[in-house]
């Protein structure tokens, strides 16, 4: 438990740190390291990730100490930084996992085509690299021949958005296929 004297000392350290005193900032970060680490350990349930995020948080605190407005306790400010770093990391992992799943599915389709001795055109590789928001309209329009209005209705988007996605998607396909040549 932090006593009143220590709170006063912390307030002075924070003032000095905000003004650019590296020693004061170092003292603050060392004194809050354990609290922050225990918090991140509970949040992540992963020792290595907790350690990495605490280090990231400390670096971010060093970079941003000049923006600390003393509207909350220093520990609260650190925890808010750590929480945002954790959320960013989770989003990054979700994107990576989604990409990995898509890549594995594409590999499976390639393997199946090879087993049946079917040709796998380069265009399918490039098409597989597009986001589904662009890939689906391209397939529906140019492979299956559906009208803009039908595609818009199925995807629950405006006709203009379908046309835009088709235009942008074809540009990407052309660019990628021309780079491969």
CSV table of N, CA and C in Angstrom, one decimal:
chain,number,residue,atom,x,y,z
A,1,UNK,N,0.8,-1.2,0.0
A,1,UNK,CA,0.0,0.0,0.0
A,1,UNK,C,0.9,1.2,0.0
A,2,UNK,N,0.6,2.2,-0.8
A,2,UNK,CA,1.3,3.4,-1.0
A,2,UNK,C,0.9,4.4,0.1
A,3,UNK,N,1.8,4.9,0.9
A,3,UNK,CA,1.5,5.9,1.9
A,3,UNK,C,1.4,7.2,1.3
A,4,UNK,N,0.9,8.2,2.1
A,4,UNK,CA,0.7,9.6,1.7
A,4,UNK,C,2.1,10.2,1.2
A,5,UNK,N,3.1,9.9,2.0
A,5,UNK,CA,4.4,10.4,1.7
A,5,UNK,C,4.9,9.9,0.3
A,6,UNK,N,4.7,8.6,0.0
A,6,UNK,CA,5.0,8.1,-1.2
A,6,UNK,C,4.2,8.7,-2.4
A,7,UNK,N,2.9,9.0,-2.1
A,7,UNK,CA,2.1,9.6,-3.2
A,7,UNK,C,2.7,11.0,-3.5
A,8,UNK,N,3.1,11.7,-2.5
A,8,UNK,CA,3.7,13.0,-2.7
A,8,UNK,C,5.0,12.9,-3.5
A,9,UNK,N,5.8,11.9,-3.2
A,9,UNK,CA,7.0,11.6,-3.9
A,9,UNK,C,6.7,11.3,-5.4
A,10,UNK,N,5.6,10.5,-5.6
A,10,UNK,CA,5.3,10.1,-6.9
A,10,UNK,C,4.8,11.3,-7.7
A,11,UNK,N,4.1,12.2,-7.1
A,11,UNK,CA,3.6,13.4,-7.8
A,11,UNK,C,4.8,14.2,-8.2
A,12,UNK,N,5.8,14.3,-7.4
A,12,UNK,CA,7.0,15.1,-7.7
A,12,UNK,C,7.8,14.4,-8.9
A,13,UNK,N,7.9,13.1,-8.8
A,13,UNK,CA,8.5,12.3,-9.8
A,13,UNK,C,7.8,12.5,-11.2
A,14,UNK,N,6.5,12.4,-11.1
A,14,UNK,CA,5.7,12.6,-12.4
A,14,UNK,C,6.0,14.0,-13.0
A,15,UNK,N,6.0,15.0,-12.1
A,15,UNK,CA,6.2,16.4,-12.6
A,15,UNK,C,7.6,16.5,-13.3
A,16,UNK,N,8.6,15.9,-12.6
A,16,UNK,CA,9.9,16.0,-13.1
A,16,UNK,C,10.1,15.2,-14.4
A,17,UNK,N,9.4,14.0,-14.4
A,17,UNK,CA,9.5,13.2,-15.6
A,17,UNK,C,8.8,13.8,-16.8
A,18,UNK,N,7.7,14.5,-16.6
A,18,UNK,CA,7.0,15.2,-17.7
A,18,UNK,C,7.9,16.3,-18.2
A,19,UNK,N,8.6,16.9,-17.4
A,19,UNK,CA,9.5,18.0,-17.8
A,19,UNK,C,10.8,17.5,-18.4
A,20,UNK,N,11.0,16.2,-18.5
A,20,UNK,CA,12.2,15.6,-19.2
A,20,UNK,C,13.2,15.0,-18.3
A,21,UNK,N,13.0,14.9,-17.0
A,21,UNK,CA,14.0,14.3,-16.1
A,21,UNK,C,14.0,12.8,-16.3
A,22,UNK,N,15.0,12.2,-17.0
A,22,UNK,CA,15.1,10.8,-17.3
A,22,UNK,C,15.2,10.0,-16.0
A,23,UNK,N,15.9,10.4,-15.0
A,23,UNK,CA,16.1,9.7,-13.8
A,23,UNK,C,14.7,9.5,-13.1
A,24,UNK,N,13.9,10.6,-13.1
A,24,UNK,CA,12.6,10.5,-12.5
A,24,UNK,C,11.7,9.5,-13.2
A,25,UNK,N,11.7,9.6,-14.5
A,25,UNK,CA,11.0,8.6,-15.3
A,25,UNK,C,11.4,7.2,-15.1
A,26,UNK,N,12.7,7.0,-15.0
A,26,UNK,CA,13.2,5.7,-14.8
A,26,UNK,C,12.7,5.1,-13.4
A,27,UNK,N,12.8,6.0,-12.4
A,27,UNK,CA,12.3,5.6,-11.1
A,27,UNK,C,10.8,5.2,-11.1
A,28,UNK,N,10.0,6.0,-11.8
A,28,UNK,CA,8.6,5.8,-11.9
A,28,UNK,C,8.3,4.4,-12.6
A,29,UNK,N,9.0,4.2,-13.7
A,29,UNK,CA,8.8,3.0,-14.5
A,29,UNK,C,9.2,1.7,-13.7
A,30,UNK,N,10.3,1.8,-13.0
A,30,UNK,CA,10.8,0.7,-12.2
A,30,UNK,C,9.8,0.4,-11.0
A,31,UNK,N,9.3,1.5,-10.4
A,31,UNK,CA,8.3,1.3,-9.3
A,31,UNK,C,7.0,0.7,-9.8
A,32,UNK,N,6.6,0.9,-11.0
A,32,UNK,CA,5.3,0.4,-11.5
A,32,UNK,C,5.5,-0.9,-12.4
A,33,UNK,N,6.7,-1.4,-12.6
A,33,UNK,CA,6.9,-2.5,-13.4
A,33,UNK,C,6.1,-3.8,-12.9
A,34,UNK,N,6.3,-4.1,-11.7
A,34,UNK,CA,5.6,-5.3,-11.1
A,34,UNK,C,4.1,-5.2,-11.2
A,35,UNK,N,3.6,-4.1,-10.9
A,35,UNK,CA,2.1,-3.9,-11.0
A,35,UNK,C,1.6,-4.1,-12.4
A,36,UNK,N,2.4,-3.5,-13.4
A,36,UNK,CA,2.0,-3.6,-14.8
A,36,UNK,C,2.2,-5.1,-15.3
A,37,UNK,N,3.3,-5.7,-14.9
A,37,UNK,CA,3.5,-7.1,-15.3
A,37,UNK,C,2.4,-8.0,-14.8
A,38,UNK,N,2.0,-7.9,-13.5
A,38,UNK,CA,1.0,-8.7,-13.0
A,38,UNK,C,-0.4,-8.5,-13.7
A,39,UNK,N,-0.6,-7.2,-14.0
A,39,UNK,CA,-1.9,-6.9,-14.7
A,39,UNK,C,-1.9,-7.6,-16.1
A,40,UNK,N,-0.8,-7.4,-16.8
A,40,UNK,CA,-0.7,-8.0,-18.2
A,40,UNK,C,-0.7,-9.5,-18.1
A,41,UNK,N,-0.1,-10.1,-17.1
A,41,UNK,CA,-0.1,-11.6,-17.0
A,41,UNK,C,-1.6,-12.1,-16.8
A,42,UNK,N,-2.4,-11.4,-16.0
A,42,UNK,CA,-3.8,-11.7,-15.9
A,42,UNK,C,-4.6,-11.5,-17.2
A,43,UNK,N,-4.3,-10.4,-17.9
A,43,UNK,CA,-5.0,-10.1,-19.1
A,43,UNK,C,-4.7,-11.1,-20.2
A,44,UNK,N,-3.4,-11.4,-20.4
A,44,UNK,CA,-3.0,-12.3,-21.5
A,44,UNK,C,-3.0,-13.8,-21.2
A,45,UNK,N,-2.8,-14.1,-19.9
A,45,UNK,CA,-2.6,-15.5,-19.5
A,45,UNK,C,-1.5,-16.2,-20.3
A,46,UNK,N,-0.5,-15.4,-20.6
A,46,UNK,CA,0.6,-15.8,-21.4
A,46,UNK,C,1.9,-15.1,-20.9
A,47,UNK,N,2.8,-15.8,-20.3
A,47,UNK,CA,4.0,-15.1,-19.7
A,47,UNK,C,4.8,-14.3,-20.7
A,48,UNK,N,5.1,-15.0,-21.8
A,48,UNK,CA,5.9,-14.3,-22.9
A,48,UNK,C,5.3,-13.1,-23.4
A,49,UNK,N,4.0,-13.2,-23.7
A,49,UNK,CA,3.2,-12.1,-24.3
A,49,UNK,C,3.2,-11.0,-23.3
A,50,UNK,N,2.9,-11.3,-22.0
A,50,UNK,CA,2.9,-10.3,-20.9
A,50,UNK,C,4.2,-9.5,-20.9
A,51,UNK,N,5.3,-10.3,-20.9
A,51,UNK,CA,6.6,-9.6,-20.8
A,51,UNK,C,6.8,-8.7,-22.0
A,52,UNK,N,6.5,-9.1,-23.2
A,52,UNK,CA,6.6,-8.3,-24.4
A,52,UNK,C,5.8,-7.1,-24.3
A,53,UNK,N,4.5,-7.2,-23.9
A,53,UNK,CA,3.6,-6.1,-23.8
A,53,UNK,C,4.0,-5.1,-22.8
A,54,UNK,N,4.6,-5.6,-21.7
A,54,UNK,CA,5.1,-4.6,-20.6
A,54,UNK,C,6.2,-3.8,-21.2
A,55,UNK,N,7.1,-4.5,-21.9
A,55,UNK,CA,8.3,-3.8,-22.5
A,55,UNK,C,7.8,-2.8,-23.5
A,56,UNK,N,6.8,-3.2,-24.3
A,56,UNK,CA,6.2,-2.2,-25.3
A,56,UNK,C,5.6,-1.0,-24.6
A,57,UNK,N,4.9,-1.3,-23.5
A,57,UNK,CA,4.2,-0.3,-22.8
A,57,UNK,C,5.3,0.7,-22.2
A,58,UNK,N,6.3,0.2,-21.6
A,58,UNK,CA,7.4,1.0,-21.0
A,58,UNK,C,8.0,1.9,-22.1
A,59,UNK,N,8.2,1.3,-23.3
A,59,UNK,CA,8.8,2.2,-24.4
A,59,UNK,C,7.8,3.2,-24.8
A,60,UNK,N,6.6,2.9,-24.9
A,60,UNK,CA,5.5,3.9,-25.3
A,60,UNK,C,5.4,5.0,-24.2
A,61,UNK,N,5.5,4.6,-23.0
A,61,UNK,CA,5.5,5.6,-21.9
A,61,UNK,C,6.7,6.5,-22.0
A,62,UNK,N,7.8,6.0,-22.3
A,62,UNK,CA,9.0,6.8,-22.4
A,62,UNK,C,8.8,7.8,-23.6
A,63,UNK,N,8.3,7.3,-24.7
A,63,UNK,CA,8.0,8.2,-25.8
A,63,UNK,C,7.0,9.3,-25.5
A,64,UNK,N,5.9,8.9,-24.8
A,64,UNK,CA,4.8,9.8,-24.6
A,64,UNK,C,4.7,10.5,-23.3
A,65,UNK,N,5.7,10.4,-22.4
A,65,UNK,CA,5.6,11.0,-21.1
A,65,UNK,C,5.3,12.5,-21.2
A,66,UNK,N,5.7,13.2,-22.2
A,66,UNK,CA,5.4,14.6,-22.3
A,66,UNK,C,3.9,14.9,-22.5
A,67,UNK,N,3.1,13.8,-22.9
A,67,UNK,CA,1.7,14.0,-23.1
A,67,UNK,C,0.9,13.7,-21.9
A,68,UNK,N,1.5,13.1,-20.9
A,68,UNK,CA,0.8,12.8,-19.6
A,68,UNK,C,0.3,14.0,-19.0
A,69,UNK,N,-1.0,14.1,-18.8
A,69,UNK,CA,-1.7,15.3,-18.3
A,69,UNK,C,-2.1,15.2,-16.8
A,70,UNK,N,-1.7,14.2,-16.1
A,70,UNK,CA,-1.9,14.0,-14.7
A,70,UNK,C,-3.4,14.1,-14.3
A,71,UNK,N,-4.2,13.7,-15.2
A,71,UNK,CA,-5.7,13.6,-14.9
A,71,UNK,C,-6.0,12.3,-14.2
A,72,UNK,N,-5.1,11.4,-14.2
A,72,UNK,CA,-5.2,10.1,-13.5
A,72,UNK,C,-3.9,9.8,-12.9
A,73,UNK,N,-3.9,8.7,-12.1
A,73,UNK,CA,-2.7,8.2,-11.5
A,73,UNK,C,-1.7,7.7,-12.6
A,74,UNK,N,-0.5,7.8,-12.4
A,74,UNK,CA,0.5,7.3,-13.3
A,74,UNK,C,0.3,5.8,-13.7
A,75,UNK,N,0.0,5.0,-12.6
A,75,UNK,CA,-0.3,3.6,-12.9
A,75,UNK,C,-1.5,3.4,-13.8
A,76,UNK,N,-2.5,4.2,-13.6
A,76,UNK,CA,-3.7,4.1,-14.5
A,76,UNK,C,-3.3,4.5,-15.9
A,77,UNK,N,-2.5,5.5,-16.1
A,77,UNK,CA,-2.0,5.8,-17.4
A,77,UNK,C,-1.2,4.7,-18.1
A,78,UNK,N,-0.4,4.0,-17.3
A,78,UNK,CA,0.4,2.9,-17.8
A,78,UNK,C,-0.5,1.7,-18.2
A,79,UNK,N,-1.5,1.5,-17.3
A,79,UNK,CA,-2.4,0.4,-17.6
A,79,UNK,C,-3.3,0.6,-18.9
A,80,UNK,N,-3.6,1.9,-19.1
A,80,UNK,CA,-4.4,2.2,-20.3
A,80,UNK,C,-3.5,2.0,-21.5
A,81,UNK,N,-2.3,2.4,-21.5
A,81,UNK,CA,-1.4,2.1,-22.6
A,81,UNK,C,-1.2,0.6,-22.8
A,82,UNK,N,-1.0,-0.1,-21.8
A,82,UNK,CA,-0.8,-1.6,-21.9
A,82,UNK,C,-2.1,-2.2,-22.4
A,83,UNK,N,-3.2,-1.8,-22.0
A,83,UNK,CA,-4.5,-2.4,-22.5
A,83,UNK,C,-4.7,-2.1,-24.0
A,84,UNK,N,-4.3,-0.9,-24.4
A,84,UNK,CA,-4.4,-0.6,-25.9
A,84,UNK,C,-3.4,-1.4,-26.7
A,85,UNK,N,-2.2,-1.6,-26.1
A,85,UNK,CA,-1.2,-2.4,-26.8
A,85,UNK,C,-1.7,-3.9,-26.9
A,86,UNK,N,-2.4,-4.4,-25.9
A,86,UNK,CA,-2.9,-5.7,-25.9
A,86,UNK,C,-4.0,-5.9,-27.0
A,87,UNK,N,-4.9,-4.9,-27.0
A,87,UNK,CA,-6.0,-5.0,-28.0
A,87,UNK,C,-5.4,-4.9,-29.4
A,88,UNK,N,-4.4,-4.0,-29.6
A,88,UNK,CA,-3.8,-4.0,-30.9
A,88,UNK,C,-3.1,-5.3,-31.3
A,89,UNK,N,-2.5,-5.9,-30.3
A,89,UNK,CA,-1.9,-7.2,-30.6
A,89,UNK,C,-2.9,-8.3,-30.9
A,90,UNK,N,-4.0,-8.3,-30.2
A,90,UNK,CA,-5.1,-9.3,-30.5
A,90,UNK,C,-5.6,-9.1,-31.9
A,91,UNK,N,-5.8,-7.8,-32.3
A,91,UNK,CA,-6.3,-7.5,-33.6
A,91,UNK,C,-5.3,-8.0,-34.7
A,92,UNK,N,-4.0,-7.8,-34.4
A,92,UNK,CA,-3.0,-8.2,-35.3
A,92,UNK,C,-3.0,-9.7,-35.5
A,93,UNK,N,-3.1,-10.4,-34.3
A,93,UNK,CA,-3.1,-11.9,-34.4
A,93,UNK,C,-4.4,-12.4,-35.1
A,94,UNK,N,-5.5,-11.7,-35.0
A,94,UNK,CA,-6.7,-12.2,-35.7
A,94,UNK,C,-6.5,-12.0,-37.2
A,95,UNK,N,-5.9,-10.9,-37.6
A,95,UNK,CA,-5.6,-10.7,-39.0
A,95,UNK,C,-4.7,-11.8,-39.5
A,96,UNK,N,-3.6,-12.1,-38.8
A,96,UNK,CA,-2.7,-13.1,-39.2
A,96,UNK,C,-3.3,-14.5,-39.2
A,97,UNK,N,-4.2,-14.8,-38.3
A,97,UNK,CA,-4.8,-16.1,-38.2
A,97,UNK,C,-5.8,-16.2,-39.4
A,98,UNK,N,-6.5,-15.1,-39.7
A,98,UNK,CA,-7.4,-15.1,-40.9
A,98,UNK,C,-6.7,-15.4,-42.2
A,99,UNK,N,-5.5,-14.6,-42.3
A,99,UNK,CA,-4.7,-14.8,-43.5
A,99,UNK,C,-4.2,-16.2,-43.6
A,100,UNK,N,-3.7,-16.8,-42.5
A,100,UNK,CA,-3.2,-18.2,-42.5
A,100,UNK,C,-4.3,-19.2,-42.9
A,101,UNK,N,-5.5,-19.0,-42.4
A,101,UNK,CA,-6.6,-19.9,-42.7
A,101,UNK,C,-6.9,-19.8,-44.2
A,102,UNK,N,-6.9,-18.6,-44.7
A,102,UNK,CA,-7.2,-18.4,-46.2
A,102,UNK,C,-6.1,-19.0,-47.0
A,103,UNK,N,-4.8,-18.8,-46.6
A,103,UNK,CA,-3.7,-19.4,-47.3
A,103,UNK,C,-3.7,-20.9,-47.3
A,104,UNK,N,-4.1,-21.5,-46.1
A,104,UNK,CA,-4.2,-23.0,-46.1
A,104,UNK,C,-5.3,-23.5,-47.0
A,105,UNK,N,-6.4,-22.8,-47.0
A,105,UNK,CA,-7.5,-23.2,-47.9
A,105,UNK,C,-7.1,-23.1,-49.4
A,106,UNK,N,-6.4,-22.1,-49.7
A,106,UNK,CA,-5.9,-21.9,-51.1
A,106,UNK,C,-4.9,-23.1,-51.4
A,107,UNK,N,-4.0,-23.4,-50.5
A,107,UNK,CA,-3.1,-24.5,-50.7
A,107,UNK,C,-3.8,-25.8,-50.9
A,108,UNK,N,-4.9,-26.0,-50.2
A,108,UNK,CA,-5.7,-27.2,-50.3
A,108,UNK,C,-6.3,-27.3,-51.7
A,109,UNK,N,-6.8,-26.2,-52.2
A,109,UNK,CA,-7.4,-26.2,-53.5
A,109,UNK,C,-6.4,-26.5,-54.6
A,110,UNK,N,-5.2,-25.9,-54.4
A,110,UNK,CA,-4.1,-26.1,-55.4
A,110,UNK,C,-3.7,-27.6,-55.4
A,111,UNK,N,-3.6,-28.2,-54.2
A,111,UNK,CA,-3.2,-29.6,-54.1
A,111,UNK,C,-4.3,-30.5,-54.8
A,112,UNK,N,-5.5,-30.2,-54.5
A,112,UNK,CA,-6.6,-31.0,-55.1
A,112,UNK,C,-6.6,-30.9,-56.6
A,113,UNK,N,-6.3,-29.7,-57.1
A,113,UNK,CA,-6.3,-29.5,-58.6
A,113,UNK,C,-5.1,-30.3,-59.2
A,114,UNK,N,-3.9,-30.3,-58.4
A,114,UNK,CA,-2.8,-31.0,-58.9
A,114,UNK,C,-3.0,-32.5,-58.9
A,115,UNK,N,-3.7,-33.0,-57.9
A,115,UNK,CA,-4.0,-34.4,-57.8
A,115,UNK,C,-4.9,-34.9,-58.9
A,116,UNK,N,-5.8,-34.0,-59.4
A,116,UNK,CA,-6.6,-34.3,-60.5
A,116,UNK,C,-6.0,-33.9,-61.8
A,117,UNK,N,-4.8,-33.6,-61.8
A,117,UNK,CA,-4.0,-33.2,-63.0
A,117,UNK,C,-4.7,-32.0,-63.8
A,118,UNK,N,-5.3,-31.1,-63.0
A,118,UNK,CA,-5.9,-29.9,-63.6
A,118,UNK,C,-4.9,-28.8,-63.6
A,119,UNK,N,-5.0,-27.9,-64.5
A,119,UNK,CA,-4.1,-26.7,-64.6
A,119,UNK,C,-4.6,-25.7,-63.5
A,120,UNK,N,-3.6,-25.1,-62.9
A,120,UNK,CA,-3.9,-24.0,-61.9
A,120,UNK,C,-3.3,-22.7,-62.5
A,121,UNK,N,-4.2,-21.9,-63.1
A,121,UNK,CA,-3.7,-20.7,-63.7
A,121,UNK,C,-3.2,-19.7,-62.7
A,122,UNK,N,-2.2,-18.9,-63.1
A,122,UNK,CA,-1.7,-17.8,-62.2
A,122,UNK,C,-2.7,-16.9,-61.8
A,123,UNK,N,-3.7,-16.7,-62.6
A,123,UNK,CA,-4.8,-15.7,-62.3
A,123,UNK,C,-5.6,-16.2,-61.0
A,124,UNK,N,-5.7,-17.5,-60.8
A,124,UNK,CA,-6.3,-18.0,-59.6
A,124,UNK,C,-5.5,-17.7,-58.3
A,125,UNK,N,-4.2,-17.7,-58.4
A,125,UNK,CA,-3.3,-17.3,-57.3
A,125,UNK,C,-3.5,-15.9,-57.0
A,126,UNK,N,-3.6,-15.0,-58.0
A,126,UNK,CA,-3.7,-13.6,-57.8
A,126,UNK,C,-5.1,-13.3,-57.2
A,127,UNK,N,-6.1,-14.0,-57.8
A,127,UNK,CA,-7.5,-13.9,-57.3
A,127,UNK,C,-7.6,-14.3,-55.9
A,128,UNK,N,-6.9,-15.3,-55.5
A,128,UNK,CA,-7.0,-15.8,-54.1
A,128,UNK,C,-6.3,-14.8,-53.1
A,129,UNK,N,-5.5,-14.0,-53.6
A,129,UNK,CA,-4.8,-13.0,-52.8
A,129,UNK,C,-5.7,-11.8,-52.5
A,130,UNK,N,-6.7,-11.6,-53.3
A,130,UNK,CA,-7.6,-10.4,-53.1
A,130,UNK,C,-8.5,-10.6,-51.9
A,131,UNK,N,-9.0,-9.6,-51.3
A,131,UNK,CA,-9.9,-9.7,-50.2
A,131,UNK,C,-11.2,-10.3,-50.7
A,132,UNK,N,-12.0,-10.9,-49.8
A,132,UNK,CA,-13.2,-11.5,-50.3
A,132,UNK,C,-14.2,-10.5,-50.8
A,133,UNK,N,-14.1,-9.2,-50.3
A,133,UNK,CA,-15.0,-8.2,-50.7
A,133,UNK,C,-14.9,-7.8,-52.2
A,134,UNK,N,-13.7,-8.1,-52.7
A,134,UNK,CA,-13.4,-7.8,-54.1
A,134,UNK,C,-13.5,-9.1,-54.9
A,135,UNK,N,-13.0,-10.2,-54.3
A,135,UNK,CA,-13.0,-11.5,-55.0
A,135,UNK,C,-14.4,-12.0,-55.4
A,136,UNK,N,-15.3,-11.9,-54.5
A,136,UNK,CA,-16.7,-12.4,-54.7
A,136,UNK,C,-17.4,-11.7,-55.9
A,137,UNK,N,-17.4,-10.3,-55.9
A,137,UNK,CA,-18.0,-9.7,-57.0
A,137,UNK,C,-17.4,-10.0,-58.4
A,138,UNK,N,-16.0,-10.1,-58.4
A,138,UNK,CA,-15.3,-10.5,-59.6
A,138,UNK,C,-15.8,-11.8,-60.1
A,139,UNK,N,-15.8,-12.8,-59.2
A,139,UNK,CA,-16.2,-14.2,-59.6
A,139,UNK,C,-17.7,-14.2,-60.1
A,140,UNK,N,-18.6,-13.5,-59.3
A,140,UNK,CA,-20.0,-13.5,-59.7
A,140,UNK,C,-20.2,-12.8,-61.1
A,141,UNK,N,-19.5,-11.7,-61.3
A,141,UNK,CA,-19.7,-11.0,-62.6
A,141,UNK,C,-19.0,-11.6,-63.8
A,142,UNK,N,-17.7,-11.9,-63.6
A,142,UNK,CA,-16.9,-12.3,-64.8
A,142,UNK,C,-16.8,-13.8,-65.0
A,143,UNK,N,-17.0,-14.6,-63.9
A,143,UNK,CA,-16.9,-16.0,-64.1
A,143,UNK,C,-18.3,-16.7,-64.3
A,144,UNK,N,-19.3,-16.1,-63.5
A,144,UNK,CA,-20.6,-16.7,-63.5
A,144,UNK,C,-21.6,-15.8,-64.3
A,145,UNK,N,-21.2,-14.6,-64.6
A,145,UNK,CA,-22.0,-13.7,-65.5
A,145,UNK,C,-23.3,-13.1,-64.9
A,146,UNK,N,-23.3,-12.9,-63.6
A,146,UNK,CA,-24.4,-12.2,-63.0
A,146,UNK,C,-24.4,-10.7,-63.2
A,147,UNK,N,-25.6,-10.1,-63.2
A,147,UNK,CA,-25.7,-8.7,-63.4
A,147,UNK,C,-25.3,-7.9,-62.1
A,148,UNK,N,-24.9,-6.6,-62.3
A,148,UNK,CA,-24.6,-5.8,-61.2
A,148,UNK,C,-25.6,-5.8,-60.1
A,149,UNK,N,-26.9,-5.6,-60.5
A,149,UNK,CA,-28.0,-5.5,-59.6
A,149,UNK,C,-28.2,-6.8,-58.8
A,150,UNK,N,-28.0,-8.0,-59.4
A,150,UNK,CA,-28.1,-9.2,-58.7
A,150,UNK,C,-27.0,-9.3,-57.6
A,151,UNK,N,-25.8,-9.0,-58.0
A,151,UNK,CA,-24.6,-9.0,-57.1
A,151,UNK,C,-24.8,-8.1,-55.9
A,152,UNK,N,-25.3,-6.9,-56.3
A,152,UNK,CA,-25.6,-5.9,-55.2
A,152,UNK,C,-26.6,-6.4,-54.2
A,153,UNK,N,-27.6,-7.0,-54.7
A,153,UNK,CA,-28.7,-7.6,-53.9
A,153,UNK,C,-28.2,-8.7,-53.0
A,154,UNK,N,-27.4,-9.6,-53.5
A,154,UNK,CA,-26.9,-10.7,-52.8
A,154,UNK,C,-25.9,-10.3,-51.7
A,155,UNK,N,-25.1,-9.3,-52.0
A,155,UNK,CA,-24.1,-8.8,-51.1
A,155,UNK,C,-24.6,-7.7,-50.2
A,156,UNK,N,-25.8,-7.3,-50.4
A,156,UNK,CA,-26.5,-6.2,-49.7
A,156,UNK,C,-25.6,-4.9,-49.7
A,157,UNK,N,-25.2,-4.6,-50.9
A,157,UNK,CA,-24.4,-3.3,-51.0
A,157,UNK,C,-25.0,-2.6,-52.3
A,158,UNK,N,-24.7,-1.3,-52.4
A,158,UNK,CA,-25.2,-0.5,-53.5
A,158,UNK,C,-24.6,-1.0,-54.8
A,159,UNK,N,-25.3,-0.8,-55.9
A,159,UNK,CA,-24.7,-1.2,-57.3
A,159,UNK,C,-23.4,-0.4,-57.5
A,160,UNK,N,-23.4,0.8,-57.1
A,160,UNK,CA,-22.1,1.6,-57.3
A,160,UNK,C,-20.9,1.0,-56.6
A,161,UNK,N,-21.2,0.4,-55.4
A,161,UNK,CA,-20.1,-0.3,-54.7
A,161,UNK,C,-19.6,-1.5,-55.4
A,162,UNK,N,-20.6,-2.2,-56.0
A,162,UNK,CA,-20.2,-3.4,-56.8
A,162,UNK,C,-19.3,-3.0,-58.0
A,163,UNK,N,-19.7,-1.9,-58.7
A,163,UNK,CA,-19.0,-1.5,-59.8
A,163,UNK,C,-17.6,-1.0,-59.4
A,164,UNK,N,-17.5,-0.3,-58.3
A,164,UNK,CA,-16.2,0.2,-57.7
A,164,UNK,C,-15.3,-1.0,-57.4
A,165,UNK,N,-15.9,-2.0,-56.7
A,165,UNK,CA,-15.1,-3.1,-56.3
A,165,UNK,C,-14.6,-3.9,-57.5
A,166,UNK,N,-15.4,-4.0,-58.5
A,166,UNK,CA,-15.0,-4.7,-59.8
A,166,UNK,C,-13.9,-3.9,-60.5
A,167,UNK,N,-14.1,-2.6,-60.6
A,167,UNK,CA,-13.1,-1.8,-61.2
A,167,UNK,C,-11.7,-1.9,-60.5
A,168,UNK,N,-11.8,-1.7,-59.1
A,168,UNK,CA,-10.5,-1.8,-58.3
A,168,UNK,C,-9.9,-3.2,-58.4
A,169,UNK,N,-10.8,-4.2,-58.3
A,169,UNK,CA,-10.3,-5.5,-58.3
A,169,UNK,C,-9.6,-5.9,-59.6
A,170,UNK,N,-10.2,-5.5,-60.7
A,170,UNK,CA,-9.6,-5.7,-62.0
A,170,UNK,C,-8.3,-5.0,-62.2
A,171,UNK,N,-8.2,-3.8,-61.7
A,171,UNK,CA,-6.9,-3.1,-61.7
A,171,UNK,C,-5.9,-3.8,-60.9
A,172,UNK,N,-6.2,-4.3,-59.7
A,172,UNK,CA,-5.3,-5.1,-58.9
A,172,UNK,C,-4.8,-6.4,-59.7
A,173,UNK,N,-5.8,-7.1,-60.3
A,173,UNK,CA,-5.5,-8.3,-61.0
A,173,UNK,C,-4.5,-8.0,-62.1
A,174,UNK,N,-4.9,-7.0,-62.9
A,174,UNK,CA,-4.0,-6.7,-64.1
A,174,UNK,C,-2.6,-6.3,-63.6
A,175,UNK,N,-2.5,-5.5,-62.5
A,175,UNK,CA,-1.2,-5.1,-62.0
A,175,UNK,C,-0.4,-6.4,-61.6
A,176,UNK,N,-1.0,-7.2,-60.8
A,176,UNK,CA,-0.3,-8.4,-60.3
A,176,UNK,C,0.1,-9.4,-61.4
A,177,UNK,N,-0.8,-9.6,-62.4
A,177,UNK,CA,-0.5,-10.5,-63.5
A,177,UNK,C,0.6,-9.9,-64.4
A,178,UNK,N,0.6,-8.6,-64.6
A,178,UNK,CA,1.7,-8.0,-65.4
A,178,UNK,C,3.0,-8.0,-64.7
A,179,UNK,N,3.0,-7.9,-63.3
A,179,UNK,CA,4.3,-8.0,-62.6
A,179,UNK,C,4.9,-9.4,-62.6
A,180,UNK,N,4.0,-10.4,-62.7
A,180,UNK,CA,4.5,-11.8,-62.8
A,180,UNK,C,5.1,-12.1,-64.1
A,181,UNK,N,4.8,-11.4,-65.1
A,181,UNK,CA,5.4,-11.7,-66.5
A,181,UNK,C,6.8,-11.4,-66.6
